[in-house]
Coordinates of C-alpha atoms and ligand atoms in Angstrom, one line a residue:
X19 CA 0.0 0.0 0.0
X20 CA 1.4 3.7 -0.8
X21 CA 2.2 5.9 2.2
X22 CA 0.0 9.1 0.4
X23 CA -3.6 8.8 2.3
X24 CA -6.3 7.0 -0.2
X25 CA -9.9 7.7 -0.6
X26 CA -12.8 5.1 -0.5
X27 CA -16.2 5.5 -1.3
X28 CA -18.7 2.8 0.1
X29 CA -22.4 2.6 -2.0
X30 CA -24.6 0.6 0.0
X31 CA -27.8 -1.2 -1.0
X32 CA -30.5 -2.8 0.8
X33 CA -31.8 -3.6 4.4
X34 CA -30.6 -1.8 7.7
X35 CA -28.2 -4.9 8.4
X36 CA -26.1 -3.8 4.8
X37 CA -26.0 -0.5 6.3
X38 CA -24.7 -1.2 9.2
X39 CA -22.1 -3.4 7.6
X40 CA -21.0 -0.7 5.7
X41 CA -20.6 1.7 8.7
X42 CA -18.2 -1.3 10.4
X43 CA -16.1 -1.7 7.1
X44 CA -15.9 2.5 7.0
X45 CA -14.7 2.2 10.6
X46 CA -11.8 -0.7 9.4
X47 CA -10.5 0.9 6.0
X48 CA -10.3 4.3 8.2
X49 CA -8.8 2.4 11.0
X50 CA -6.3 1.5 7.9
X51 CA -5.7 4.9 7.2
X52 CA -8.1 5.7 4.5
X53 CA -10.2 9.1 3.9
X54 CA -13.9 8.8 3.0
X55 CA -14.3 10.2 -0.6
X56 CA -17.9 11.8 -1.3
X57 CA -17.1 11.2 -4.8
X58 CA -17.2 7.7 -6.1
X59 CA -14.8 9.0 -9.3
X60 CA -12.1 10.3 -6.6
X61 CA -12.2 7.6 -4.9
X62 CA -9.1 4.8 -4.8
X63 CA -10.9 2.1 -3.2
X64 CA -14.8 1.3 -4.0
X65 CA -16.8 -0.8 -2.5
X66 CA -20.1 -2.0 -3.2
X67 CA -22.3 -3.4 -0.6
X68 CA -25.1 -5.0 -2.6
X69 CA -28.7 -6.1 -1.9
X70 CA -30.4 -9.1 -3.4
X71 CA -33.7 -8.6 -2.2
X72 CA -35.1 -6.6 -5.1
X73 CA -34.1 -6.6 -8.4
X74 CA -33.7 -3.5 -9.4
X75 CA -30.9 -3.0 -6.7
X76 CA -28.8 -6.1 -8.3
X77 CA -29.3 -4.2 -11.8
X78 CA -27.5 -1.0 -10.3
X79 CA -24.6 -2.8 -8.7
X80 CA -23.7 -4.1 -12.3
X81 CA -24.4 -1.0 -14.1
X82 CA -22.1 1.4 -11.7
X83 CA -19.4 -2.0 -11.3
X84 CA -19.3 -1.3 -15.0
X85 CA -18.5 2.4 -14.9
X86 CA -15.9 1.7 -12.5
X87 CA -14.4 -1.3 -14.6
X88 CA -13.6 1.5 -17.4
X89 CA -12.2 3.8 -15.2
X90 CA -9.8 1.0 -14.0
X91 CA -8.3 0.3 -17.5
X92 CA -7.1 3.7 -16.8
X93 CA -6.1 3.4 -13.0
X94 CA -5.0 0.2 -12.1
X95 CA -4.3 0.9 -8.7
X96 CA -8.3 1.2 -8.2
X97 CA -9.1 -1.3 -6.1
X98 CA -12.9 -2.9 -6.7
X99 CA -14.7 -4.7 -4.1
X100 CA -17.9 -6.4 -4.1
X101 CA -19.8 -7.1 -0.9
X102 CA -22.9 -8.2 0.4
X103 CA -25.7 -10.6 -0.5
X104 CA -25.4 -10.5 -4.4
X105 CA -21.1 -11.2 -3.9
X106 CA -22.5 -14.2 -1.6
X107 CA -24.7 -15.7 -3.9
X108 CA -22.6 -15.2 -7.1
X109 CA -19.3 -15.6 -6.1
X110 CA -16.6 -16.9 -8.5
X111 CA -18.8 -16.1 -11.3
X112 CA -19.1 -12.7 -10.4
X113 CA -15.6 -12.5 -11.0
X114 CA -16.0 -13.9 -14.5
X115 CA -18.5 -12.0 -15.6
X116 CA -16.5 -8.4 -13.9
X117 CA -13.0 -9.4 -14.3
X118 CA -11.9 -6.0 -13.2
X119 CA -12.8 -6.9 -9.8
X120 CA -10.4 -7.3 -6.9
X121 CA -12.4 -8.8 -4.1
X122 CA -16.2 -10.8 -3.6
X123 CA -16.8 -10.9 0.2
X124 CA -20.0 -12.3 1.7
X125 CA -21.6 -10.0 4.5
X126 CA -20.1 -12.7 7.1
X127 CA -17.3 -11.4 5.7
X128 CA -17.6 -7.5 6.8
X129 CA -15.3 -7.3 10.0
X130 CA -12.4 -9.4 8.3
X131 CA -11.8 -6.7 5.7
X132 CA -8.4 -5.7 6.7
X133 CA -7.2 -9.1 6.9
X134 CA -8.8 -9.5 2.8
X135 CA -7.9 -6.4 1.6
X136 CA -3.8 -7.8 2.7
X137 CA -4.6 -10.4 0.5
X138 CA -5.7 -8.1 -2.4
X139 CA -2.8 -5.4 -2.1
X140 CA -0.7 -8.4 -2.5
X141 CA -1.8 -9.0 -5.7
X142 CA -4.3 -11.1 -5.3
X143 CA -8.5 -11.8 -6.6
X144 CA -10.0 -12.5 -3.6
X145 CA -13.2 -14.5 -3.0
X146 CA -14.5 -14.5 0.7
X147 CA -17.5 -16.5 0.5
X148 CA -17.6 -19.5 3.0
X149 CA -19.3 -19.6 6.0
X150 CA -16.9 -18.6 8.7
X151 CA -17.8 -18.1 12.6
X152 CA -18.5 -14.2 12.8
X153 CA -15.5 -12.5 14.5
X154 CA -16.5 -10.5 17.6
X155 CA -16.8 -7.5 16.4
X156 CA -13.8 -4.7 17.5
X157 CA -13.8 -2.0 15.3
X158 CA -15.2 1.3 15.8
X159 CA -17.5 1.5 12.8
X160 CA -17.9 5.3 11.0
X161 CA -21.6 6.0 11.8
X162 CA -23.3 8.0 9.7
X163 CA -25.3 9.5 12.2
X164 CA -24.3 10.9 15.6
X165 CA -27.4 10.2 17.1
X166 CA -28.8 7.5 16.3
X167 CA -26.4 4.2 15.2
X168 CA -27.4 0.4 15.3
X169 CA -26.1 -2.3 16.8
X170 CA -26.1 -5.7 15.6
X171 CA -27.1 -8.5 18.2
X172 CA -27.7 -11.7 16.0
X173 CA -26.3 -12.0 12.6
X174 CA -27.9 -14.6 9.9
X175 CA -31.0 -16.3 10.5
X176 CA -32.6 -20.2 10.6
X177 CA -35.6 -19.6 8.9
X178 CA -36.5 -21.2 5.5
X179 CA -38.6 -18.4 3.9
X180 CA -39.4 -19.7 0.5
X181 CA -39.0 -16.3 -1.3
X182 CA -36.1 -15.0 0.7
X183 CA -32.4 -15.9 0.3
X184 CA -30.8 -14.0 3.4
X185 CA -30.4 -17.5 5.2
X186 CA -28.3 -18.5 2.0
X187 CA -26.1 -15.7 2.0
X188 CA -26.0 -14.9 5.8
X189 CA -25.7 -18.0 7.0
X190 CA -27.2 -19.7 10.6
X191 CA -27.9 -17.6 13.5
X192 CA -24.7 -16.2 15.3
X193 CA -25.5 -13.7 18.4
X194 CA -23.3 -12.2 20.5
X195 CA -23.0 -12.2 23.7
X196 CA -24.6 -9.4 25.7
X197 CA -21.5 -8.3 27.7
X198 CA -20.1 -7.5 24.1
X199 CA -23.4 -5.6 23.0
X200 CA -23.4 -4.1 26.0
X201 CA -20.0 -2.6 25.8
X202 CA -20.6 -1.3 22.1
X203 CA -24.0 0.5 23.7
X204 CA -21.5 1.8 26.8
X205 CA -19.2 3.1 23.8
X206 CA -21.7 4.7 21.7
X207 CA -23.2 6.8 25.2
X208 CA -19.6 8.0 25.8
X209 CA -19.6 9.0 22.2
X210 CA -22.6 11.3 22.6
X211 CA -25.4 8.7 20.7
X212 CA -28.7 9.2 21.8
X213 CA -30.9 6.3 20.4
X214 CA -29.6 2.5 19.4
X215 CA -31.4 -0.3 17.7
X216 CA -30.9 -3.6 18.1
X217 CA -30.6 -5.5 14.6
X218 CA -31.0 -8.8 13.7
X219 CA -32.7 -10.4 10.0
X220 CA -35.0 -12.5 13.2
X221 CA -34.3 -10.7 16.1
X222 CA -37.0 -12.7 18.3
X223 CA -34.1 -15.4 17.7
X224 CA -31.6 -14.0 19.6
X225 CA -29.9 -15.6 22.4
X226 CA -31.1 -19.2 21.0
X227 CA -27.6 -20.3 20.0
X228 CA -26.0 -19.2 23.3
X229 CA -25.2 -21.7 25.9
X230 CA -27.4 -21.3 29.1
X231 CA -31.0 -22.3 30.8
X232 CA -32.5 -20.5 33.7
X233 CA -33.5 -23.1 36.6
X234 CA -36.8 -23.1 35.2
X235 CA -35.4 -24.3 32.1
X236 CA -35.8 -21.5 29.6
X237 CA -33.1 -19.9 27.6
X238 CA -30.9 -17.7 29.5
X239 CA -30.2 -15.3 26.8
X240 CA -33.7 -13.8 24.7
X241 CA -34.2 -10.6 23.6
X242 CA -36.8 -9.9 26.6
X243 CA -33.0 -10.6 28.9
X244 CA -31.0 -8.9 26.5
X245 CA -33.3 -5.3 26.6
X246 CA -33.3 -5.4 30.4
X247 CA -29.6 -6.3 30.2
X248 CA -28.7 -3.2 28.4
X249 CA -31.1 -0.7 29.6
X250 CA -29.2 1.3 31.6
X251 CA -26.3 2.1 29.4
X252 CA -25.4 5.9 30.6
X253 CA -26.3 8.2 27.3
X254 CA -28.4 6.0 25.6
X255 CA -32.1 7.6 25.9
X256 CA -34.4 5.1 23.5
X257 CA -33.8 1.3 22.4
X258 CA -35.3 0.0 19.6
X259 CA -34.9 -3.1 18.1
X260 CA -36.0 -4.9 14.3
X261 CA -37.0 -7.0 12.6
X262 CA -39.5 -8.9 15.4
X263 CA -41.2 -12.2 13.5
X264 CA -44.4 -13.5 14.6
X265 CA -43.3 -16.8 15.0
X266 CA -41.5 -16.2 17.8
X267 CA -42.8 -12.9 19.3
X268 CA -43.9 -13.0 23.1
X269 CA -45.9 -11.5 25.7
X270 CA -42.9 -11.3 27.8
X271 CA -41.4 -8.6 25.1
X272 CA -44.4 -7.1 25.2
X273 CA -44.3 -6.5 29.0
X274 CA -41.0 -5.8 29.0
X275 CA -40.9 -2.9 26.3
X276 CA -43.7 -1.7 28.5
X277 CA -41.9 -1.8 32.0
X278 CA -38.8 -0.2 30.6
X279 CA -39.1 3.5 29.8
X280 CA -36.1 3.6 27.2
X281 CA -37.6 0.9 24.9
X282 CA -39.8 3.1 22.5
X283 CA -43.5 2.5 22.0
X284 CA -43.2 1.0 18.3
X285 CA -43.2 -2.5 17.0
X286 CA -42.4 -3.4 13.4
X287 CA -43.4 -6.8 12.6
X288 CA -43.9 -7.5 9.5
X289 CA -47.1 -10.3 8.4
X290 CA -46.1 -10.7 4.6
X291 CA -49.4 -11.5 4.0
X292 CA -53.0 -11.9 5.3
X293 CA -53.6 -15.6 4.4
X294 CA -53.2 -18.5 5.9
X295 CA -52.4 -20.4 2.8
X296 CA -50.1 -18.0 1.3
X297 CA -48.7 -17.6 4.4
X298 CA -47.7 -21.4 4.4
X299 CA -46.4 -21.9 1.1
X300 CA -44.2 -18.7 2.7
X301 CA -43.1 -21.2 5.4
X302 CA -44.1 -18.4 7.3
X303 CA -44.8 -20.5 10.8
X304 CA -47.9 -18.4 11.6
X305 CA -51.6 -17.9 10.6
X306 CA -52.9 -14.4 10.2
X307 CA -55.0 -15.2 13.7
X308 CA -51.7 -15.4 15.6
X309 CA -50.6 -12.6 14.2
X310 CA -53.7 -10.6 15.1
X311 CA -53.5 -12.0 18.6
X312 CA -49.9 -10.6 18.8
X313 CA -51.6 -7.2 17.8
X314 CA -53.9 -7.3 20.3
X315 CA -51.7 -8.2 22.9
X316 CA -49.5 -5.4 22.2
X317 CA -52.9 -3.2 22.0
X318 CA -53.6 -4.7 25.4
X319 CA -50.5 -3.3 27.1
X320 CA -49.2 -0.6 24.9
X321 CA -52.7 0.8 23.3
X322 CA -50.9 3.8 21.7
X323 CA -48.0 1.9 20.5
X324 CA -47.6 2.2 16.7
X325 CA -46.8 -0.6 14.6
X326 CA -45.2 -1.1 11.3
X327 CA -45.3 -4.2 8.9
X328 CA -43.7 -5.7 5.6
X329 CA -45.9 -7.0 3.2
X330 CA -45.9 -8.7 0.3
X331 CA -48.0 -8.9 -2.8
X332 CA -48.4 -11.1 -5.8
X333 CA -46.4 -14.2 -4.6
X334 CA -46.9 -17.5 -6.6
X335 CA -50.1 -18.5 -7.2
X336 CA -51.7 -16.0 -5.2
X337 CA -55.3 -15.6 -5.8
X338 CA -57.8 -11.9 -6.2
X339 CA -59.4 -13.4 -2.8
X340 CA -56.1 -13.8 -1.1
X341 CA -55.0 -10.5 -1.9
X342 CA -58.1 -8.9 -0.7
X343 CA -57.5 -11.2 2.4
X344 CA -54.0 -8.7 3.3
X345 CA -56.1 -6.1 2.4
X346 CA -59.0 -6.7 4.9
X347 CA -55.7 -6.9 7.3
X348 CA -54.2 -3.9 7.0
X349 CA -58.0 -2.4 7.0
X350 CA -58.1 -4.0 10.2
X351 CA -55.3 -3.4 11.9
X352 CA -54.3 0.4 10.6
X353 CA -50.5 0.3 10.6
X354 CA -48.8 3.1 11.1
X355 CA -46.7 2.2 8.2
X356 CA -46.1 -0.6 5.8
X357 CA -43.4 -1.5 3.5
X358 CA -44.9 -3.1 0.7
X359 CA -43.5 -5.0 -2.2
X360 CA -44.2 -6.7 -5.2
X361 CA -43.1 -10.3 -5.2
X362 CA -39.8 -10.4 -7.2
X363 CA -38.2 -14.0 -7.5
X364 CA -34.7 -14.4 -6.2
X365 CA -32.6 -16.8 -7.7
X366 CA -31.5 -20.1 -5.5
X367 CA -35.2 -19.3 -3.2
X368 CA -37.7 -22.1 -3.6
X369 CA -40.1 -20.0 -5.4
X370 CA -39.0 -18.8 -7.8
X371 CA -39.3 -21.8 -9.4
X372 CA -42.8 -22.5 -9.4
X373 CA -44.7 -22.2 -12.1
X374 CA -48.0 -20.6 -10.5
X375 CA -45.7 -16.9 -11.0
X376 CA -48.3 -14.0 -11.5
X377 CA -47.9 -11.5 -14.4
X378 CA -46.3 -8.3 -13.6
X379 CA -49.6 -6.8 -14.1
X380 CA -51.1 -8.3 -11.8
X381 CA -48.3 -7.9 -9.3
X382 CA -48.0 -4.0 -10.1
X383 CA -52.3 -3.5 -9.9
X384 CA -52.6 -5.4 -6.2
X385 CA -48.9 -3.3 -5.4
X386 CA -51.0 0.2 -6.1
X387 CA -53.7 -0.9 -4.5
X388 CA -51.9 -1.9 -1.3
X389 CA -50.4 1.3 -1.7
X390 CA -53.3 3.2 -2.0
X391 CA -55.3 2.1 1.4
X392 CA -51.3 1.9 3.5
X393 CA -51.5 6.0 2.8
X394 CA -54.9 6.2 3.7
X395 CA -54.7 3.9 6.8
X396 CA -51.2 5.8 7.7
X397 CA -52.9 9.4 7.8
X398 CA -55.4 8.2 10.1
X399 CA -53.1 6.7 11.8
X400 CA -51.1 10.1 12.0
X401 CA -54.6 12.2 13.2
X402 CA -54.4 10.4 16.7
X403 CA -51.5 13.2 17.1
X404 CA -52.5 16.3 16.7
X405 CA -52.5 18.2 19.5
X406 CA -50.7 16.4 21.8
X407 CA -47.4 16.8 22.9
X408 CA -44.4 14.1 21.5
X409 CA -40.7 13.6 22.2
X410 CA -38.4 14.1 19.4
X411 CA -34.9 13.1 19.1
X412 CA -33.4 15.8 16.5
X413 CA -31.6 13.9 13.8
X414 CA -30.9 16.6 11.1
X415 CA -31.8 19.9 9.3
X416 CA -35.1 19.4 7.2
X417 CA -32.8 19.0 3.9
X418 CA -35.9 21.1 2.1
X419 CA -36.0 23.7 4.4
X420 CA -32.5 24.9 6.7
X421 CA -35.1 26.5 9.7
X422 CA -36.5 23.6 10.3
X423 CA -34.9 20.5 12.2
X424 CA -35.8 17.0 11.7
X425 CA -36.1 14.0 14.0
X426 CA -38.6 11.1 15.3
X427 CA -40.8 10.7 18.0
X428 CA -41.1 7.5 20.5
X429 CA -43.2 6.0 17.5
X430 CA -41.1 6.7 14.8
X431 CA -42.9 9.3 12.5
X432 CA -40.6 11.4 11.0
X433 CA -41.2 15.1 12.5
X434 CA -40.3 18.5 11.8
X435 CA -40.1 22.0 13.7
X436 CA -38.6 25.0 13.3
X437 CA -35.2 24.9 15.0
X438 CA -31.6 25.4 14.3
X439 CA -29.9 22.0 14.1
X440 CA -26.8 23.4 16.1
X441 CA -28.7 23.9 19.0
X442 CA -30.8 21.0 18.4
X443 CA -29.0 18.1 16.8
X444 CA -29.0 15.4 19.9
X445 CA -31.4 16.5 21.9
X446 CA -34.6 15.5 23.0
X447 CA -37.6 18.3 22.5
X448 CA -40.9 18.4 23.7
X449 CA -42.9 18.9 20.2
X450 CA -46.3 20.4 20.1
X451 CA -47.8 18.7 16.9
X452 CA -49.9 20.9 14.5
X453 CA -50.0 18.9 11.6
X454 CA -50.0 15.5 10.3
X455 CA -49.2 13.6 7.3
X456 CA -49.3 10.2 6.4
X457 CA -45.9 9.3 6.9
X458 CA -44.4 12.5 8.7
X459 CA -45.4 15.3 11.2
X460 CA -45.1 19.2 11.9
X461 CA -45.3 21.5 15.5
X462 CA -43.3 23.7 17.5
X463 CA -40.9 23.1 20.3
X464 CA -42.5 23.9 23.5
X465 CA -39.3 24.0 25.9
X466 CA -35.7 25.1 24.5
X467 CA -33.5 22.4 25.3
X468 CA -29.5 23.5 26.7
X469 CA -26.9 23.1 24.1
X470 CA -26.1 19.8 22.9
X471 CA -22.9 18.4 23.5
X472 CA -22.2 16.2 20.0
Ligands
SF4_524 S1 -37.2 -14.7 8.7 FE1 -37.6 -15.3 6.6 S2 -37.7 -13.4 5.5 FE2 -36.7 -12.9 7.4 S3 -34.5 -13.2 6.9 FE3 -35.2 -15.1 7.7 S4 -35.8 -16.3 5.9 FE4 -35.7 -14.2 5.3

């Protein structure tokens, strides 16, 4: 490596885990001395952290590797790194077909980058795809917020989706232990962060792979343990924690995100679909009862808590009647938000090989619809806060308007007042809210907070 400081530029798509990857491999490469680059085009090193999920994401990853294959004809010193699900999955042949590449690592992969990129400054194509035991993690990722930052407690998941391929490229459930998630929290209040969330692809799964039974017999280590375990971390003002499955989900959560006042009021859970028998050729592990009994529970204790969902539309085979099934479910329930998609077949997933696929008409119509009654349910959703008065964490300037400063309440709607962000950024302000939108809120600070101190 030369002794002149080099630039990298990390483009990251896909879910919150590939994110936080990406903030742990920017903590490493800066660690090894390099600067971040805004500017792909400036940049020595580029890394890709790719999605697989959707397919339009994949599509990008080869059309910007592509640009950046030129540019290496003309600076072979650029060093090209795929990472992620899609470098998992393809491997070696994503090496044949980009040939300009310097390195494939699978998202297991993410904390041994130093040790890889040795390899590749030595001269040599690196593929980084098998299934290794997930280092303990001990680098200080580069966060891209300074308020919020997530924390991963179980990596991979056991689950046999049939549509999803993260168990392929993730590999089995790895957690770690809480003493070490607990000393990344203790790090992050030192560092000034206000709010973590606990990350995992099945977070309900935590703890299942570590030794330990209570004398009662159950599992030592669950996420109910883990959120009292961290709880008091000094600095840290709100836990939150994704993605819950409701599988696995318990009352015992439930109770505890209601005991402890730094666990926020919001649940995202996501149903996939509102019926039973799409749900099982899912291999979902649930029937949409269950999953309304997990609502209710949660409406039991929490009744203001606000829940979020994924969902899924079109999926083989899927009849008019069992769409309008997740639509009476969503009418039923009135999420506060709800990520929808259009069924998209992944290579190496069980379903994509069935024939009973549904045209992308009929996937795209059902997707608009969904669509169409998520806003509507949202906005009513959003009414319940007018008036009242909501903590917000500031995050940022409103990028569309520099008076205003951004942030989220308990529930996670996105909220805006006017504010300036020096003052603000970090700090928890009592919000009067004036008006709501679907997805987002406005109101005015009713207290002026002391200076922040990130
Ligand atoms: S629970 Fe299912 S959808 Fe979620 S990561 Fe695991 S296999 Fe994929």
């Amino acid at each position: 490596m030369s002794s002149s400081p080099r630039r990298y530029h990390i483009t990251t798509f896909g879910c919150q885990m590939n994110k936080a990857d990406s903030e742990r491999m920017a903590g490493i490469l800066e660690n090894m001395g390099f600067q971040f680059s805004e500017d792909p085009n400036q940049a020595d090193l580029i890394l890709y952290n790719t999605c697989s999920i959707r397919d339009n994401a994949e599509h990008k990853v080869y059309s910007y590797l592509g640009r950046q294959a030129k540019r290496k004809l003309q600076q072979p010193n650029l060093t090209l790194i795929v990472a992620g699900c899609v470098a998992q999955q393809e491997g070696e042949a994503l090496l044949r077909r980009v040939p300009e590449l310097d390195m494939v690592m699978g998202p297991q992969h993410a904390n041994r980058l130093e040790d890889l990129l040795e390899q590749v400054f030595a001269g040599n194509q690196v593929v980084a795809t098998e299934a290794v035991h997930i280092m303990e993690d001990i680098t200080k990722p580069r966060r891209e917020s300074q308020v919020t930052a997530w924390v991963n407690v179980i990596y991979g998941c056991n689950e046999r989706c049939t549509y999803c391929i993260v168990p392929s490229v993730r590999g089995i459930e790895q957690s770690r232990t809480p003493e070490a998630i607990r000393a990344e929290m203790e790090e992050l209040g030192r560092q000034g962060y206000k709010e973590v969330t606990l990350l995992g692809q099945n977070i309900d799964a935590y703890g299942r792979d570590l030794p330990g039974t209570t004398p009662e017999g159950r599992n030592l280590h669950t996420l109910t343990d883990l959120l009292y375990f961290v709880h008091d971390v000094p600095g840290i003002e709100r836990i939150r924690f994704a993605t819950s499955h409701p599988r696995y989900f318990t009352e015992r959560l439930i109770r505890a995100c209601q005991e402890l006042p730094k666990v926020c009021e919001h649940f995202h859970i996501p149903f996939q679909s509102g019926d039973n028998d799409v749900l099982k050729a899912m291999a979902r592990g649930y029937t949409q009862e269950k999953y309304r009994r997990i609502i209710d529970m949660i409406r039991h204790y929490m009744p203001d808590a606000s829940i979020s969902a994924d969902a899924i539309v079109g999926f083989p085979g899927e009849t008019e009647e069992q769409f309008e099934n997740t639509l009476k479910l969503l009418e039923e329930i009135s999420f506060d938000m709800l990520n929808t998609a259009a069924y998209s077949p992944r290579p190496g997933t069980p379903a994509a090989v069935w024939e009973n696929q549904l045209s992308e008409e009929v996937k795209s119509d059902r997707l608009q619809r969904l669509n169409h009654l998520v806003s509507i349910k949202a906005a009513e959703r959003s009414q319940r806060y007018l008036g009242r008065i909501e903590e917000v964490l500031v995050e940022e300037q409103n990028a569309k308007d520099p008076t205003q400063v951004m942030g989220r309440t308990r529930g996670n709607r996105l909220t805006f007042f006017t504010g300036d962000i020096n003052q603000l950024k970090g700090q928890l302000v009592q919000v009067k809210i004036t008006e709501s939108r679907a997805f987002s809120l406005s109101g005015e600070a009713i207290s002026v907070p002391q200076p922040a101190l990130v």
